[in-house]
Amino acid sequence: MVCLGNICRSPLAEGILKRKVKMNNLDWQVDSAGTGGWHVGALPDSRSIQVARKNGIDITDQRARKFQTSDLDQFDLIFAMDSSNYQNIVRHSVSDDQKEKVQLIMNMVQPGMNESVPDPYWDDNGFDQVFHMLEEACDQVIEKFRG
Ligand code: 4NP
């Protein structure tokens, strides 16, 4: 799960997907990262911690890290929150195989629409909407890839 800072959107996506993976007894490794490095080592944004907690998920074990090229080998699927994140990740790919692992997460809900998860960093009111978008998208991730 990749966004810009790895403190608002992708920590929520990681927390939500981890809960669904556990509920479905799947053996998946779920992680998140940011394409920017400003917040490396930081806790998720307090507003993300709060909206997650309100929905029964604790994300305070997470610390921000920067996306690295090796993630394109390490993971089978890489979900970008917005088109800018998508471009920044794909820039690192060196093969079609790597490029095809990268998808906009909201295309799991509405394929081909290329909708972005809005960046809530500058908007205190955006966090509930982001949570619910990601919950819907993660349901589809489980549905599509659980095999
Ligand atoms: P995120 O939100 O990409 O969802 O973690 C942001 C967090 C920090 C900044 C921008 C977006 N920032 O500019 O520091």
PDB file of N, CA, C and O and ligand atoms in Angstrom, residues 2-11 33-35 38-39 45 47-48 81-82 85 117-122 127 130, ligand 1:
ATOM      1  N   VAL A   2       0.770   2.061  -1.023  1.00  0.00           N
ATOM      2  CA  VAL A   2       1.716   3.170  -1.159  1.00  0.00           C
ATOM      3  C   VAL A   2       0.984   4.508  -1.355  1.00  0.00           C
ATOM      4  O   VAL A   2       0.092   4.614  -2.200  1.00  0.00           O
ATOM      5  N   CYS A   3       1.374   5.502  -0.547  1.00  0.00           N
ATOM      6  CA  CYS A   3       0.901   6.872  -0.760  1.00  0.00           C
ATOM      7  C   CYS A   3       2.110   7.800  -0.793  1.00  0.00           C
ATOM      8  O   CYS A   3       3.227   7.337  -1.076  1.00  0.00           O
ATOM      9  N   LEU A   4       1.916   9.054  -0.491  1.00  0.00           N
ATOM     10  CA  LEU A   4       3.032  10.004  -0.569  1.00  0.00           C
ATOM     11  C   LEU A   4       3.868  10.000   0.719  1.00  0.00           C
ATOM     12  O   LEU A   4       5.073   9.794   0.692  1.00  0.00           O
ATOM     13  N   GLY A   5       3.204  10.200   1.851  1.00  0.00           N
ATOM     14  CA  GLY A   5       3.949  10.356   3.104  1.00  0.00           C
ATOM     15  C   GLY A   5       4.036   9.092   3.954  1.00  0.00           C
ATOM     16  O   GLY A   5       4.821   9.031   4.890  1.00  0.00           O
ATOM     17  N   ASN A   6       3.195   8.112   3.659  1.00  0.00           N
ATOM     18  CA  ASN A   6       3.057   6.890   4.481  1.00  0.00           C
ATOM     19  C   ASN A   6       2.680   7.231   5.926  1.00  0.00           C
ATOM     20  O   ASN A   6       3.091   6.554   6.860  1.00  0.00           O
ATOM     21  N   ILE A   7       1.894   8.305   6.079  1.00  0.00           N
ATOM     22  CA  ILE A   7       1.385   8.596   7.425  1.00  0.00           C
ATOM     23  C   ILE A   7      -0.148   8.727   7.459  1.00  0.00           C
ATOM     24  O   ILE A   7      -0.734   8.599   8.531  1.00  0.00           O
ATOM     25  N   CYS A   8      -0.795   8.983   6.327  1.00  0.00           N
ATOM     26  CA  CYS A   8      -2.263   9.145   6.340  1.00  0.00           C
ATOM     27  C   CYS A   8      -2.986   7.976   5.673  1.00  0.00           C
ATOM     28  O   CYS A   8      -3.641   7.169   6.334  1.00  0.00           O
ATOM     29  N   ARG A   9      -2.874   7.891   4.340  1.00  0.00           N
ATOM     30  CA  ARG A   9      -3.695   6.921   3.609  1.00  0.00           C
ATOM     31  C   ARG A   9      -3.171   5.494   3.673  1.00  0.00           C
ATOM     32  O   ARG A   9      -3.920   4.561   4.027  1.00  0.00           O
ATOM     33  N   SER A  10      -1.905   5.292   3.307  1.00  0.00           N
ATOM     34  CA  SER A  10      -1.423   3.899   3.227  1.00  0.00           C
ATOM     35  C   SER A  10      -1.362   3.186   4.577  1.00  0.00           C
ATOM     36  O   SER A  10      -1.574   1.965   4.615  1.00  0.00           O
ATOM     37  N   PRO A  11      -1.115   3.887   5.711  1.00  0.00           N
ATOM     38  CA  PRO A  11      -1.212   3.167   6.991  1.00  0.00           C
ATOM     39  C   PRO A  11      -2.632   2.658   7.261  1.00  0.00           C
ATOM     40  O   PRO A  11      -2.817   1.577   7.831  1.00  0.00           O
ATOM     41  N   ALA A  33       4.184   1.939   2.429  1.00  0.00           N
ATOM     42  CA  ALA A  33       5.354   2.805   2.239  1.00  0.00           C
ATOM     43  C   ALA A  33       4.891   4.106   1.602  1.00  0.00           C
ATOM     44  O   ALA A  33       3.767   4.205   1.102  1.00  0.00           O
ATOM     45  N   GLY A  34       5.789   5.103   1.616  1.00  0.00           N
ATOM     46  CA  GLY A  34       5.512   6.387   0.959  1.00  0.00           C
ATOM     47  C   GLY A  34       6.531   6.640  -0.129  1.00  0.00           C
ATOM     48  O   GLY A  34       7.690   6.236   0.000  1.00  0.00           O
ATOM     49  N   THR A  35       6.109   7.332  -1.180  1.00  0.00           N
ATOM     50  CA  THR A  35       7.082   7.662  -2.231  1.00  0.00           C
ATOM     51  C   THR A  35       7.993   8.808  -1.783  1.00  0.00           C
ATOM     52  O   THR A  35       9.076   8.986  -2.326  1.00  0.00           O
ATOM     53  N   TRP A  38       9.896  12.284   3.811  1.00  0.00           N
ATOM     54  CA  TRP A  38       9.899  13.304   4.893  1.00  0.00           C
ATOM     55  C   TRP A  38       9.540  12.741   6.256  1.00  0.00           C
ATOM     56  O   TRP A  38       9.965  13.265   7.276  1.00  0.00           O
ATOM     57  N   HIS A  39       8.715  11.716   6.289  1.00  0.00           N
ATOM     58  CA  HIS A  39       8.177  11.252   7.582  1.00  0.00           C
ATOM     59  C   HIS A  39       8.750   9.904   8.019  1.00  0.00           C
ATOM     60  O   HIS A  39       8.199   9.273   8.920  1.00  0.00           O
ATOM     61  N   ASP A  45      -0.216   9.607  11.101  1.00  0.00           N
ATOM     62  CA  ASP A  45      -0.857  10.869  11.492  1.00  0.00           C
ATOM     63  C   ASP A  45      -1.919  10.578  12.567  1.00  0.00           C
ATOM     64  O   ASP A  45      -2.647   9.587  12.484  1.00  0.00           O
ATOM     65  N   ARG A  47      -4.711  11.766  13.085  1.00  0.00           N
ATOM     66  CA  ARG A  47      -6.086  11.676  12.582  1.00  0.00           C
ATOM     67  C   ARG A  47      -6.361  10.313  11.949  1.00  0.00           C
ATOM     68  O   ARG A  47      -7.472   9.795  12.000  1.00  0.00           O
ATOM     69  N   SER A  48      -5.318   9.696  11.363  1.00  0.00           N
ATOM     70  CA  SER A  48      -5.477   8.322  10.851  1.00  0.00           C
ATOM     71  C   SER A  48      -5.579   7.336  12.012  1.00  0.00           C
ATOM     72  O   SER A  48      -6.387   6.405  11.974  1.00  0.00           O
ATOM     73  N   MET A  81      -2.262   4.880  -3.991  1.00  0.00           N
ATOM     74  CA  MET A  81      -3.468   5.601  -3.566  1.00  0.00           C
ATOM     75  C   MET A  81      -3.929   6.613  -4.618  1.00  0.00           C
ATOM     76  O   MET A  81      -5.121   6.856  -4.758  1.00  0.00           O
ATOM     77  N   ASP A  82      -2.970   7.230  -5.337  1.00  0.00           N
ATOM     78  CA  ASP A  82      -3.371   8.206  -6.361  1.00  0.00           C
ATOM     79  C   ASP A  82      -2.448   8.110  -7.578  1.00  0.00           C
ATOM     80  O   ASP A  82      -1.452   7.376  -7.565  1.00  0.00           O
ATOM     81  N   ASN A  85       1.261   8.907  -7.056  1.00  0.00           N
ATOM     82  CA  ASN A  85       1.978   7.784  -6.431  1.00  0.00           C
ATOM     83  C   ASN A  85       2.235   6.699  -7.472  1.00  0.00           C
ATOM     84  O   ASN A  85       3.328   6.130  -7.544  1.00  0.00           O
ATOM     85  N   VAL A 117      -7.600   8.022  -4.216  1.00  0.00           N
ATOM     86  CA  VAL A 117      -7.992   8.254  -2.823  1.00  0.00           C
ATOM     87  C   VAL A 117      -7.483   9.651  -2.480  1.00  0.00           C
ATOM     88  O   VAL A 117      -6.275   9.899  -2.545  1.00  0.00           O
ATOM     89  N   PRO A 118      -8.390  10.589  -2.148  1.00  0.00           N
ATOM     90  CA  PRO A 118      -7.939  11.972  -1.931  1.00  0.00           C
ATOM     91  C   PRO A 118      -6.953  12.060  -0.768  1.00  0.00           C
ATOM     92  O   PRO A 118      -7.097  11.365   0.235  1.00  0.00           O
ATOM     93  N   ASP A 119      -5.953  12.916  -0.936  1.00  0.00           N
ATOM     94  CA  ASP A 119      -4.962  13.131   0.114  1.00  0.00           C
ATOM     95  C   ASP A 119      -5.621  13.937   1.240  1.00  0.00           C
ATOM     96  O   ASP A 119      -5.987  15.095   1.021  1.00  0.00           O
ATOM     97  N   PRO A 120      -5.791  13.352   2.430  1.00  0.00           N
ATOM     98  CA  PRO A 120      -6.523  14.045   3.501  1.00  0.00           C
ATOM     99  C   PRO A 120      -5.618  14.901   4.384  1.00  0.00           C
ATOM    100  O   PRO A 120      -6.083  15.517   5.341  1.00  0.00           O
ATOM    101  N   TYR A 121      -4.322  14.968   4.063  1.00  0.00           N
ATOM    102  CA  TYR A 121      -3.348  15.598   4.962  1.00  0.00           C
ATOM    103  C   TYR A 121      -3.726  17.034   5.306  1.00  0.00           C
ATOM    104  O   TYR A 121      -3.552  17.484   6.427  1.00  0.00           O
ATOM    105  N   TRP A 122      -4.242  17.761   4.308  1.00  0.00           N
ATOM    106  CA  TRP A 122      -4.567  19.181   4.509  1.00  0.00           C
ATOM    107  C   TRP A 122      -6.034  19.386   4.860  1.00  0.00           C
ATOM    108  O   TRP A 122      -6.519  20.502   4.863  1.00  0.00           O
ATOM    109  N   PHE A 127     -10.764  12.185   6.560  1.00  0.00           N
ATOM    110  CA  PHE A 127     -10.282  10.881   7.021  1.00  0.00           C
ATOM    111  C   PHE A 127     -11.365   9.797   7.038  1.00  0.00           C
ATOM    112  O   PHE A 127     -11.082   8.641   6.729  1.00  0.00           O
ATOM    113  N   VAL A 130     -11.814   8.641   3.457  1.00  0.00           N
ATOM    114  CA  VAL A 130     -10.679   7.811   3.053  1.00  0.00           C
ATOM    115  C   VAL A 130     -10.807   6.415   3.661  1.00  0.00           C
ATOM    116  O   VAL A 130     -10.620   5.405   2.974  1.00  0.00           O
TER     117      VAL A 130
HETATM  118  P1  4NP B   1      -0.305  10.556   2.839  1.00  0.00           P
HETATM  119  O1  4NP B   1      -0.561  12.099   3.200  1.00  0.00           O
HETATM  120  O2  4NP B   1       0.412  10.549   1.509  1.00  0.00           O
HETATM  121  O3  4NP B   1      -1.677   9.984   2.744  1.00  0.00           O
HETATM  122  O4  4NP B   1       0.523   9.978   3.964  1.00  0.00           O
HETATM  123  C1  4NP B   1       0.456  13.056   3.240  1.00  0.00           C
HETATM  124  C2  4NP B   1       1.278  13.133   4.321  1.00  0.00           C
HETATM  125  C3  4NP B   1       2.272  14.093   4.379  1.00  0.00           C
HETATM  126  C4  4NP B   1       2.422  14.983   3.312  1.00  0.00           C
HETATM  127  C5  4NP B   1       1.601  14.888   2.212  1.00  0.00           C
HETATM  128  C6  4NP B   1       0.621  13.914   2.173  1.00  0.00           C
HETATM  129  N1  4NP B   1       3.423  15.986   3.372  1.00  0.00           N
HETATM  130  O5  4NP B   1       3.480  16.825   2.446  1.00  0.00           O
HETATM  131  O6  4NP B   1       4.211  16.013   4.323  1.00  0.00           O
END
